[in-house]
Structure formats: structure tokens, C-alpha cells
PDB file of C-alpha atoms in Angstrom:
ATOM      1  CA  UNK A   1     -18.450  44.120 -36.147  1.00 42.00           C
ATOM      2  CA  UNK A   2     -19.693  45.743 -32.993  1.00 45.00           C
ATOM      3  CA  UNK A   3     -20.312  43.701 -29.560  1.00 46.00           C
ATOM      4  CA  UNK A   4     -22.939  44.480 -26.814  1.00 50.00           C
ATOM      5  CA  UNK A   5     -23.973  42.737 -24.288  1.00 50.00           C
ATOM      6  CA  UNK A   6     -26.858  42.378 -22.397  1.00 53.00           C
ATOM      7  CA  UNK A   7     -27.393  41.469 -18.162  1.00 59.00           C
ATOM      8  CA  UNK A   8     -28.911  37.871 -18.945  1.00 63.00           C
ATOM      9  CA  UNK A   9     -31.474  39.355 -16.013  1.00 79.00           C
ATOM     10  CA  UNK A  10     -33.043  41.649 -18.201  1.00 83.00           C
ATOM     11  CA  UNK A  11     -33.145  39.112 -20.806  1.00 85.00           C
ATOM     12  CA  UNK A  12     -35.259  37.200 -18.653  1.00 89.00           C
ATOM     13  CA  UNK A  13     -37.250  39.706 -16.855  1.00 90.00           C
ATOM     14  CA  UNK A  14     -38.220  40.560 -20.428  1.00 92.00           C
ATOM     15  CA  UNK A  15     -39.173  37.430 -21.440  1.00 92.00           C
ATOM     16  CA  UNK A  16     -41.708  37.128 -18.682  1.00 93.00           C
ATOM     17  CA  UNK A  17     -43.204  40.249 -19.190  1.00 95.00           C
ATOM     18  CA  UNK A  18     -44.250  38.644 -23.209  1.00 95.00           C
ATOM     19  CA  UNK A  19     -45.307  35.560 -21.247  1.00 96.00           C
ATOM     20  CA  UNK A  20     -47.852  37.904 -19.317  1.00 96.00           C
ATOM     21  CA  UNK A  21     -48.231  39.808 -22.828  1.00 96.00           C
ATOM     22  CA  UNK A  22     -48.772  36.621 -24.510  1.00 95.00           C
ATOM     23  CA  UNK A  23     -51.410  35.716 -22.229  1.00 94.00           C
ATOM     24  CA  UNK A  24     -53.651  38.677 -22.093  1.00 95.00           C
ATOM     25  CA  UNK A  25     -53.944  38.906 -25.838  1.00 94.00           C
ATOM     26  CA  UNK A  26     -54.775  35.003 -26.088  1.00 92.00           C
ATOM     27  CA  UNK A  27     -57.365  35.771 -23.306  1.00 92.00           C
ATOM     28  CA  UNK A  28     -59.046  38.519 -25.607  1.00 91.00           C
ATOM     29  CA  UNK A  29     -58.827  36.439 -28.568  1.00 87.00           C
ATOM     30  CA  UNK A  30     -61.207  33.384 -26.723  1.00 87.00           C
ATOM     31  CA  UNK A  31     -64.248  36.426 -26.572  1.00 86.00           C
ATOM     32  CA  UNK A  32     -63.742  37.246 -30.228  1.00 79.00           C
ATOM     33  CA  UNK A  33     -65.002  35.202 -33.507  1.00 74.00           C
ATOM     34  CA  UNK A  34     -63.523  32.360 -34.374  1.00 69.00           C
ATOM     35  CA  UNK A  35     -59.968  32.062 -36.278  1.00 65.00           C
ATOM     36  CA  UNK A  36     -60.346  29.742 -38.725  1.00 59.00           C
ATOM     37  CA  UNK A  37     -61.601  26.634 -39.203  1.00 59.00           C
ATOM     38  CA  UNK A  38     -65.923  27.105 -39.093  1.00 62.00           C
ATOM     39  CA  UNK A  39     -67.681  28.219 -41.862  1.00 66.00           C
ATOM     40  CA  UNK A  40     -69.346  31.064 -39.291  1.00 69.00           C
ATOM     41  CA  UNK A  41     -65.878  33.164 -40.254  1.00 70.00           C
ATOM     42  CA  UNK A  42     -67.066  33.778 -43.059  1.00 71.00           C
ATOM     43  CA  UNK A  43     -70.089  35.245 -41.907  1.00 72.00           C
ATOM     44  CA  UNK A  44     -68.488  36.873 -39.090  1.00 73.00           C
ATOM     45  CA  UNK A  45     -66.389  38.445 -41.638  1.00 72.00           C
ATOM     46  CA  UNK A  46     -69.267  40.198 -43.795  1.00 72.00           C
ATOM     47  CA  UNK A  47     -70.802  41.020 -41.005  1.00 75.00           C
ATOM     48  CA  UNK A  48     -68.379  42.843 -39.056  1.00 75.00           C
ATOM     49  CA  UNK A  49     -65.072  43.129 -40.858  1.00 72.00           C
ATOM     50  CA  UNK A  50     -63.379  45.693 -38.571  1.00 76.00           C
ATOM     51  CA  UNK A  51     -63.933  43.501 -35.610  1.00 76.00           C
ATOM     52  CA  UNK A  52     -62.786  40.134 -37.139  1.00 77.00           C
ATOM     53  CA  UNK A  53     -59.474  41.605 -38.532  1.00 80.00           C
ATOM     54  CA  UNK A  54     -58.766  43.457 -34.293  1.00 85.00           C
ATOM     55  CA  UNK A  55     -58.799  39.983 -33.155  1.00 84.00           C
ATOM     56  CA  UNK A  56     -57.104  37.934 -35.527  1.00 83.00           C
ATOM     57  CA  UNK A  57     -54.251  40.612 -34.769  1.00 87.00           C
ATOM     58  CA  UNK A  58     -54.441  39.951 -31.499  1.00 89.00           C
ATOM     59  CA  UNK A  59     -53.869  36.535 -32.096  1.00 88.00           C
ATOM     60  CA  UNK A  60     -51.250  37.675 -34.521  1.00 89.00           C
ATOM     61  CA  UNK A  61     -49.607  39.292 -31.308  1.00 92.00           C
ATOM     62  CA  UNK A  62     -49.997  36.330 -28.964  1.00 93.00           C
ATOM     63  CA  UNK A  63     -47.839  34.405 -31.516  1.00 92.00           C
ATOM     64  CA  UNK A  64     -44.996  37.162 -31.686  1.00 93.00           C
ATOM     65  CA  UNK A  65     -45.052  37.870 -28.401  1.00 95.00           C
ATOM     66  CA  UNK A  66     -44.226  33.820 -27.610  1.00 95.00           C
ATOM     67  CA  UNK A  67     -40.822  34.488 -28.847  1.00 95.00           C
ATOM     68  CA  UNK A  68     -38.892  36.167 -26.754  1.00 94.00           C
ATOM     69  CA  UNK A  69     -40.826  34.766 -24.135  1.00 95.00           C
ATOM     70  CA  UNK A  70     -39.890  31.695 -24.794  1.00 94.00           C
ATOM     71  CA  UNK A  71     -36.226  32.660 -25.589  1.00 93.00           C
ATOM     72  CA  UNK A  72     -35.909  34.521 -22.221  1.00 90.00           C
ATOM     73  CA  UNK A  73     -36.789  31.357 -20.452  1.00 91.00           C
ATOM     74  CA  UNK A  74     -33.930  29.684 -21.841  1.00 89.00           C
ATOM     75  CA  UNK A  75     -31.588  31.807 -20.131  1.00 85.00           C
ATOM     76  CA  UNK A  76     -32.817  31.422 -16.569  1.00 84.00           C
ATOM     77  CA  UNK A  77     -30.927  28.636 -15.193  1.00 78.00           C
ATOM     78  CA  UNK A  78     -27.760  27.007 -15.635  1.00 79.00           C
ATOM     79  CA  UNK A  79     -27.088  23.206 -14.299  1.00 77.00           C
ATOM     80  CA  UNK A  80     -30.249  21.245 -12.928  1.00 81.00           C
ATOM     81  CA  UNK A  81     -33.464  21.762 -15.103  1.00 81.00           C
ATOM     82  CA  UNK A  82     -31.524  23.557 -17.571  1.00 85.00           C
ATOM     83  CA  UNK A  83     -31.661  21.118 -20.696  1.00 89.00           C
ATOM     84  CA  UNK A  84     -34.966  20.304 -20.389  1.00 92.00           C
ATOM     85  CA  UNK A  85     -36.493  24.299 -20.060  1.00 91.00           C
ATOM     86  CA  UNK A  86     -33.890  24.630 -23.294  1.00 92.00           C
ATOM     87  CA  UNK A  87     -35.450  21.726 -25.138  1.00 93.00           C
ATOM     88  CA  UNK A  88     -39.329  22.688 -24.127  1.00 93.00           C
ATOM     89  CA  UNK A  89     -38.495  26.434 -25.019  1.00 94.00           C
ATOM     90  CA  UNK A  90     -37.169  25.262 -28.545  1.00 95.00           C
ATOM     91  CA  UNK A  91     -40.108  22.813 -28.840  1.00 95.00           C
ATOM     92  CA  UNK A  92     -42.735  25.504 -27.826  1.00 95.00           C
ATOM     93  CA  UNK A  93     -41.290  27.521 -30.458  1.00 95.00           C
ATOM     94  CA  UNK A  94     -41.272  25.348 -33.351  1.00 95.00           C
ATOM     95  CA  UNK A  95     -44.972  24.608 -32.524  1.00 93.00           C
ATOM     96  CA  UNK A  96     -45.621  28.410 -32.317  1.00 94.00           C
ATOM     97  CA  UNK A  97     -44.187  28.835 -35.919  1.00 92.00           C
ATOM     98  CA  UNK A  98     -47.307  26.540 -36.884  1.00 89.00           C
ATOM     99  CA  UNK A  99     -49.257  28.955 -35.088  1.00 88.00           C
ATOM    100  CA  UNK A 100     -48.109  31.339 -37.342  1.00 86.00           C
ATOM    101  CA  UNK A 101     -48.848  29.817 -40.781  1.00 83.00           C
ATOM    102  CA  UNK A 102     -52.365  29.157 -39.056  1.00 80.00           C
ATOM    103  CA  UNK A 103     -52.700  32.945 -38.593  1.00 83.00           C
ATOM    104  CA  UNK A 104     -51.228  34.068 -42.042  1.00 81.00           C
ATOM    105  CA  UNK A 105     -54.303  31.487 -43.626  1.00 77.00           C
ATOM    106  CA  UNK A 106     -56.812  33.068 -41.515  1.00 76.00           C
ATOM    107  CA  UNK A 107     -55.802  36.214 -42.835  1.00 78.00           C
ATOM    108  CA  UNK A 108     -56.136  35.337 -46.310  1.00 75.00           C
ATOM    109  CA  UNK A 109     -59.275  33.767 -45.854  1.00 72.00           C
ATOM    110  CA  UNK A 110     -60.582  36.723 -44.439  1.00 73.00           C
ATOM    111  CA  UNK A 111     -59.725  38.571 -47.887  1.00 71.00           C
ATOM    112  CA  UNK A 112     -61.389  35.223 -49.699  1.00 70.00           C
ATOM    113  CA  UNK A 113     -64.176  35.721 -47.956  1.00 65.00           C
ATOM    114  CA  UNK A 114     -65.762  39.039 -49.254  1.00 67.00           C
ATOM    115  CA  UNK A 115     -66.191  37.028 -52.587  1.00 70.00           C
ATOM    116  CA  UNK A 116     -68.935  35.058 -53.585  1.00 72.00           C
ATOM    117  CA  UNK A 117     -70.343  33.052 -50.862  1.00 70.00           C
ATOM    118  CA  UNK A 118     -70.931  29.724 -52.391  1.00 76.00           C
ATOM    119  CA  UNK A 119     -67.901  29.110 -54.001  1.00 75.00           C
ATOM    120  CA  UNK A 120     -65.723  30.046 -50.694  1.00 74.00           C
ATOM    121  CA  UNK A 121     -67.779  28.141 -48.410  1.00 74.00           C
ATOM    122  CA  UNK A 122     -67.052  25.241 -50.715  1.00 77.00           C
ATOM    123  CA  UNK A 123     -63.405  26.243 -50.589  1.00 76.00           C
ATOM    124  CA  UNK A 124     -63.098  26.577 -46.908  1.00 74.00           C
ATOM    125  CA  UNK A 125     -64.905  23.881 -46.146  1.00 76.00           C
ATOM    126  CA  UNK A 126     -62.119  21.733 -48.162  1.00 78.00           C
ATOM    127  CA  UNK A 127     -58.930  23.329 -46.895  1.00 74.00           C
ATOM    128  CA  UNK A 128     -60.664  22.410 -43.317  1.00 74.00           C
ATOM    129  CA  UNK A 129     -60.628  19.444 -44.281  1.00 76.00           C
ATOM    130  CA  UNK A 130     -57.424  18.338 -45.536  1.00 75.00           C
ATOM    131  CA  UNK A 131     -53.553  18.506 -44.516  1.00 76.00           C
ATOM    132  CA  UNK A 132     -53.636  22.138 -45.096  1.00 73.00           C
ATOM    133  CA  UNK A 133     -55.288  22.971 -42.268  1.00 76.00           C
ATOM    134  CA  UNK A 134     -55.017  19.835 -39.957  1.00 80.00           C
ATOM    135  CA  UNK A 135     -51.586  18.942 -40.310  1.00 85.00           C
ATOM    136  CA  UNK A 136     -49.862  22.297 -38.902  1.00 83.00           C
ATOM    137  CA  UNK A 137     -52.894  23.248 -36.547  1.00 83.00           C
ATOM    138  CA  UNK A 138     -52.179  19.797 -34.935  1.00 87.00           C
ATOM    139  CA  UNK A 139     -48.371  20.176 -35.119  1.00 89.00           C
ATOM    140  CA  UNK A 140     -48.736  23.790 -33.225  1.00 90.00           C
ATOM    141  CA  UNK A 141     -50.932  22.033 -30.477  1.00 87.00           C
ATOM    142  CA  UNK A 142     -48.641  18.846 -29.770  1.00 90.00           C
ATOM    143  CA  UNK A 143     -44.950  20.618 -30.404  1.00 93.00           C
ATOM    144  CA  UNK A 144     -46.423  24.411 -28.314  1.00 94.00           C
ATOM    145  CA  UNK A 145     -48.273  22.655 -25.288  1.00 92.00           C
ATOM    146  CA  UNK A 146     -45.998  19.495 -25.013  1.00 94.00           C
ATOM    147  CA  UNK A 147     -42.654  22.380 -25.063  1.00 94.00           C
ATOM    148  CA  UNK A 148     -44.420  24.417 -23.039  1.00 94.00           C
ATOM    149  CA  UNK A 149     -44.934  21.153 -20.222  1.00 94.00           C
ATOM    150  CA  UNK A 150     -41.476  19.953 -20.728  1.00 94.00           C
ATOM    151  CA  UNK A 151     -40.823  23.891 -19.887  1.00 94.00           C
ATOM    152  CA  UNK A 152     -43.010  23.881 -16.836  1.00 94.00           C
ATOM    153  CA  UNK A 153     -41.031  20.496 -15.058  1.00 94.00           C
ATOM    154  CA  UNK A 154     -37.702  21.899 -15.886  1.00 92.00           C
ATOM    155  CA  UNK A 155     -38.082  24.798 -13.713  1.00 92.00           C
ATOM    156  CA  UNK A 156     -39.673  22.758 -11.215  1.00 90.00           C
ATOM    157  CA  UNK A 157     -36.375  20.237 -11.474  1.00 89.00           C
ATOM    158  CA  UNK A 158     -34.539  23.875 -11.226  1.00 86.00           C
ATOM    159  CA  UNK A 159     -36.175  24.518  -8.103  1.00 86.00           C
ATOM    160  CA  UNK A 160     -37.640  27.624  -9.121  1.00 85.00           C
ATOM    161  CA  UNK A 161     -41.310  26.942  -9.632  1.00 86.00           C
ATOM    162  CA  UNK A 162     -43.865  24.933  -7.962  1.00 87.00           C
ATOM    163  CA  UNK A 163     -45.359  21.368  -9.133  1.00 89.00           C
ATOM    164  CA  UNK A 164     -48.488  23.090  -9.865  1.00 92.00           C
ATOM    165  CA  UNK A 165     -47.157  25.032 -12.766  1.00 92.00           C
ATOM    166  CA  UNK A 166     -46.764  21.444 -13.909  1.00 92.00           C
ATOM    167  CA  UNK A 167     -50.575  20.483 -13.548  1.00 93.00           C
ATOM    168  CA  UNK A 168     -51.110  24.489 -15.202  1.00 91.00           C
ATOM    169  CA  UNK A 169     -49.476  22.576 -17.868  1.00 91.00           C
ATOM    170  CA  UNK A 170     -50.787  19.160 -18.120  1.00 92.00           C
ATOM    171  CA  UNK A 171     -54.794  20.675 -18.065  1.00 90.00           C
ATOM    172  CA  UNK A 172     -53.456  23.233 -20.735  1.00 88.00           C
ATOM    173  CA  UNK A 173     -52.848  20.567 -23.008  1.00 84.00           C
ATOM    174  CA  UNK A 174     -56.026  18.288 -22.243  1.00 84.00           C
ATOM    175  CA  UNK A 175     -58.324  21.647 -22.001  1.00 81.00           C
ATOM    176  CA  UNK A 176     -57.897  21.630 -26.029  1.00 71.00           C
ATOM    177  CA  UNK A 177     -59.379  17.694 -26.710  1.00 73.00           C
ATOM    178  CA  UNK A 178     -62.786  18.778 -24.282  1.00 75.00           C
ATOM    179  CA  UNK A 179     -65.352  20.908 -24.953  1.00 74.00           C
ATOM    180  CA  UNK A 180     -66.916  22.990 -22.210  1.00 73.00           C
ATOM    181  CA  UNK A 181     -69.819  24.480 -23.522  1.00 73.00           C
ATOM    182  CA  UNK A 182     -70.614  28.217 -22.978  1.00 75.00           C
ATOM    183  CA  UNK A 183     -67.946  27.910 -20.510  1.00 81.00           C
ATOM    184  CA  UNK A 184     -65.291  27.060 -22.925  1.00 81.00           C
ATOM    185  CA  UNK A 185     -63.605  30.833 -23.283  1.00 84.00           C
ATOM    186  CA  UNK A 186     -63.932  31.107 -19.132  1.00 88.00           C
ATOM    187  CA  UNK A 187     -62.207  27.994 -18.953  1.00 88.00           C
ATOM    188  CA  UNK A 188     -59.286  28.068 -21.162  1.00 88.00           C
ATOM    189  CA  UNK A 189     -58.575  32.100 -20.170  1.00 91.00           C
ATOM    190  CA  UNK A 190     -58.335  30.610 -16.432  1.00 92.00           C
ATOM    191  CA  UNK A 191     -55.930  27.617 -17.575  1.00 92.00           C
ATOM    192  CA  UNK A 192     -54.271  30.229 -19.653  1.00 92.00           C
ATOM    193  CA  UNK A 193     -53.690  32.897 -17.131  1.00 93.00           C
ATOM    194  CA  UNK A 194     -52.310  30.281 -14.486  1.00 93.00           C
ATOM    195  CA  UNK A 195     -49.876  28.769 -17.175  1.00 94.00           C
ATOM    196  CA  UNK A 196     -48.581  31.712 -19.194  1.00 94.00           C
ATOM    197  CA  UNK A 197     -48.856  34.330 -15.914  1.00 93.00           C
ATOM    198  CA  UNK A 198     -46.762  31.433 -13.953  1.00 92.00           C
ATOM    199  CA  UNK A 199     -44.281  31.013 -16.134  1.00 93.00           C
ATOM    200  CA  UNK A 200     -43.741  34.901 -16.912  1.00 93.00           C
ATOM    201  CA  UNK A 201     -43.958  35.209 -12.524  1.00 93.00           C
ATOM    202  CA  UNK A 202     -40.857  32.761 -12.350  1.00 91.00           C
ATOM    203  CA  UNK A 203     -38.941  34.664 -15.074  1.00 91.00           C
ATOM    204  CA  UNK A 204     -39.842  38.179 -13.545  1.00 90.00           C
ATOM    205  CA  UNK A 205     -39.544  37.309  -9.943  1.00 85.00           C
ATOM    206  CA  UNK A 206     -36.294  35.464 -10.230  1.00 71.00           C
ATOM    207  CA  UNK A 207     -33.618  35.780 -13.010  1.00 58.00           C
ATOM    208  CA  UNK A 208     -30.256  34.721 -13.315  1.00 47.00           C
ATOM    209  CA  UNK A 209     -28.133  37.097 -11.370  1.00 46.00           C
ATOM    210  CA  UNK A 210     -24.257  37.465 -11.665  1.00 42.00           C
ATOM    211  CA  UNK A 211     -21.877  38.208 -14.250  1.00 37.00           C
ATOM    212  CA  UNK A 212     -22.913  36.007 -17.318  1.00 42.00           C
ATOM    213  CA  UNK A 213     -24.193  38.524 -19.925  1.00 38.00           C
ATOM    214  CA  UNK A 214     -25.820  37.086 -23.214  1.00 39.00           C
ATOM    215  CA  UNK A 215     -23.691  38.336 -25.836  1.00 38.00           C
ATOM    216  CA  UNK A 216     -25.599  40.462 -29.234  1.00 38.00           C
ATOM    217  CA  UNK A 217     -23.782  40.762 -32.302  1.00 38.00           C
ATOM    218  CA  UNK A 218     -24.743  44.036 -34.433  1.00 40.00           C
ATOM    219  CA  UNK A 219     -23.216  44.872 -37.615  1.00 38.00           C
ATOM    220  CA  UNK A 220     -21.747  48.626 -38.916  1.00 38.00           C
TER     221      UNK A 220
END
């Protein structure tokens, strides 16, 4: 067994960088079709198969990218603010692995839906309808948005971010309930860009200097 360590700053510098990573492929994904979840997939998907499959991997990406993101901001402060950015980080996460399973059905519904038409809309339209679909899309927005708050006031108790990341936060997780019209993809990019680019600005611009390394253990 073989020890390196790693400066906990570039742990955290990298972290931000997924948050702004993170954000800029959710921001491309709001222009595309949709996920899941409307029987227009499916006609999305005949129609243009190519183009339906680059943005649910972009998607895809926004999900893997929210890892170490959110792991990186675990390491960025030690003492005031710390346990709650730890337990919104953790909580963000285990929403964003409901994220996942969301994307891994949309996937396989996209491969469903080159079949016959009838049958899958009557399929779809009953997965959308029961605790197949609802129960981890709603567990991904409550356990991601709520972490991703409880993130947002723990650097502000740390002193390293500004109330307003807090509000970034708070309209984040209302922006889902409302609807917005033709406006809807404008909106949530903005409320997207100010949360996610926030949070990865706070990582970037200031992380944890000093001596404590975060230890990785590689086998031989």
C-alpha cells in the first residue's frame, strides 16, 4: 500500500472548477428536449435521435461532474460553517445519485422508444405516473437543492461567501415548483449560473491554505 497526498487547495480549487463545469452543461441541457417525463420524448426521439442522445449526455455530465464538486467543498473550511457545508455536500450528493437513476431511465427510454408507438406511449405514460419516476425525481430535488442551501449558509457562517449565495439558493429551490413560460430555460440558466458559478467562485478564489493535505490511498 502506497500513500500520496494531495495540497487540500487543489482539492478545492478543483472542485470549483466542476461546480462551473456542472453549471454550463445544466445550462445547455435547459435549450435541449426534454429528459424524461412528457410523452414529446418520444417524438423528439424519432425525430432527431442524434440530438436527443448529445443532451441527455450532457445531463449525464452535469450529474458526474457534481461529485467532486461537491466533495471539494467539503474540504474548504475547518471550525465555523464546517459541519453544516459537510452535511449539505453529503446531502447534495445523495440527491444527485437520484439524479442519476433519473438519467440511466431516460436513457433506456430513449432505446424503448424506437418501438412501436402506441404501446410505449402507454408505457411511459405509466412509469410517469407512478413511484418509478416520482419517487426518486422528487428525492433528487428535495435532498440536491435543500444540500446544496444548507451548503450555501455554511460558507456564509464560514465567512467566506456572501448572504446572497444564500437567496442564489433559496430561488434555486422555489424556481423548480413555478413555471415561467417561454422564459422558463432563461430563468433557471440565470438562477443556475449565480448558484453553481458562486459556489465554484468561493472554492476557486479561496481554498484552504497551509499544511493539511487530504490523504489518497492507492494500491500496488
Amino acid at each position: 500500500m502506497q500513500t500520496n497526498s494531495l495540497p487540500r487547495s487543489f482539492t478545492v480549487v478543483f472542485g470549483g472548477v466542476c461546480f462551473f463545469l456542472s453549471a454550463l452543461l445544466m445550462i445547455v441541457s435547459l435549450f435541449g428536449p426534454p429528459l424524461a417525463g412528457d410523452i414529446a420524448f418520444l417524438d423528439w426521439v424519432l425525430e432527431r435521435p442524434g440530438y436527443t442522445l448529445f443532451f441527455t449526455y450532457m445531463v449525464l455530465g452535469f450529474s458526474l461532474f457534481n461529485v467532486p464538486a461537491l466533495l471539494g467543498a467539503t474540504h474548504l473550511v475547518k471550525g465555523r460553517g464546517e459541519k453544516l457545508i459537510y452535511f449539505g455536500s453529503i446531502t447534495a450528493l445523495i440527491g444527485n445519485f437520484f439524479f442519476t437513476i433519473l438519467v440511466t431511465e431516460a436513457l433506456i427510454q430513449r432505446g424503448m422508444a424506437t418501438l412501436e408507438r402506441e404501446p410505449m406511449v402507454a408505457l411511459l405514460q405509466w412509469i410517469f405516473e407512478t413511484p418509478v419516476y416520482i419517487v426518486p425525481h422528487m428525492l433528487f430535488f428535495l435532498l440536491f437543492y435543500v444540500g446544496l442551501l444548507l451548503l450555501t449558509i455554511g460558507l456564509f457562517r464560514a465567512r467566506v461567501a456572501s448572504k446572497w449565495l444564500i437567496v442564489a439558493g433559496v430561488v434555486q429551490l422555489f424556481a423548480g415548483f413555478l413555471e415561467f413560460g417561454p422564459a422558463q430555460a432563461y430563468v433557471q440558466s440565470a438562477v443556475t449560473l449565480a448558484l453553481f458559478g458562486g459556489i465554484g467562485w468561493v472554492l476557486i478564489r479561496k481554498p484552504e491554505e497551509g499544511d493539511t493535505m487530504v490523504t489518497v490511498q492507492k494500491s500496488i
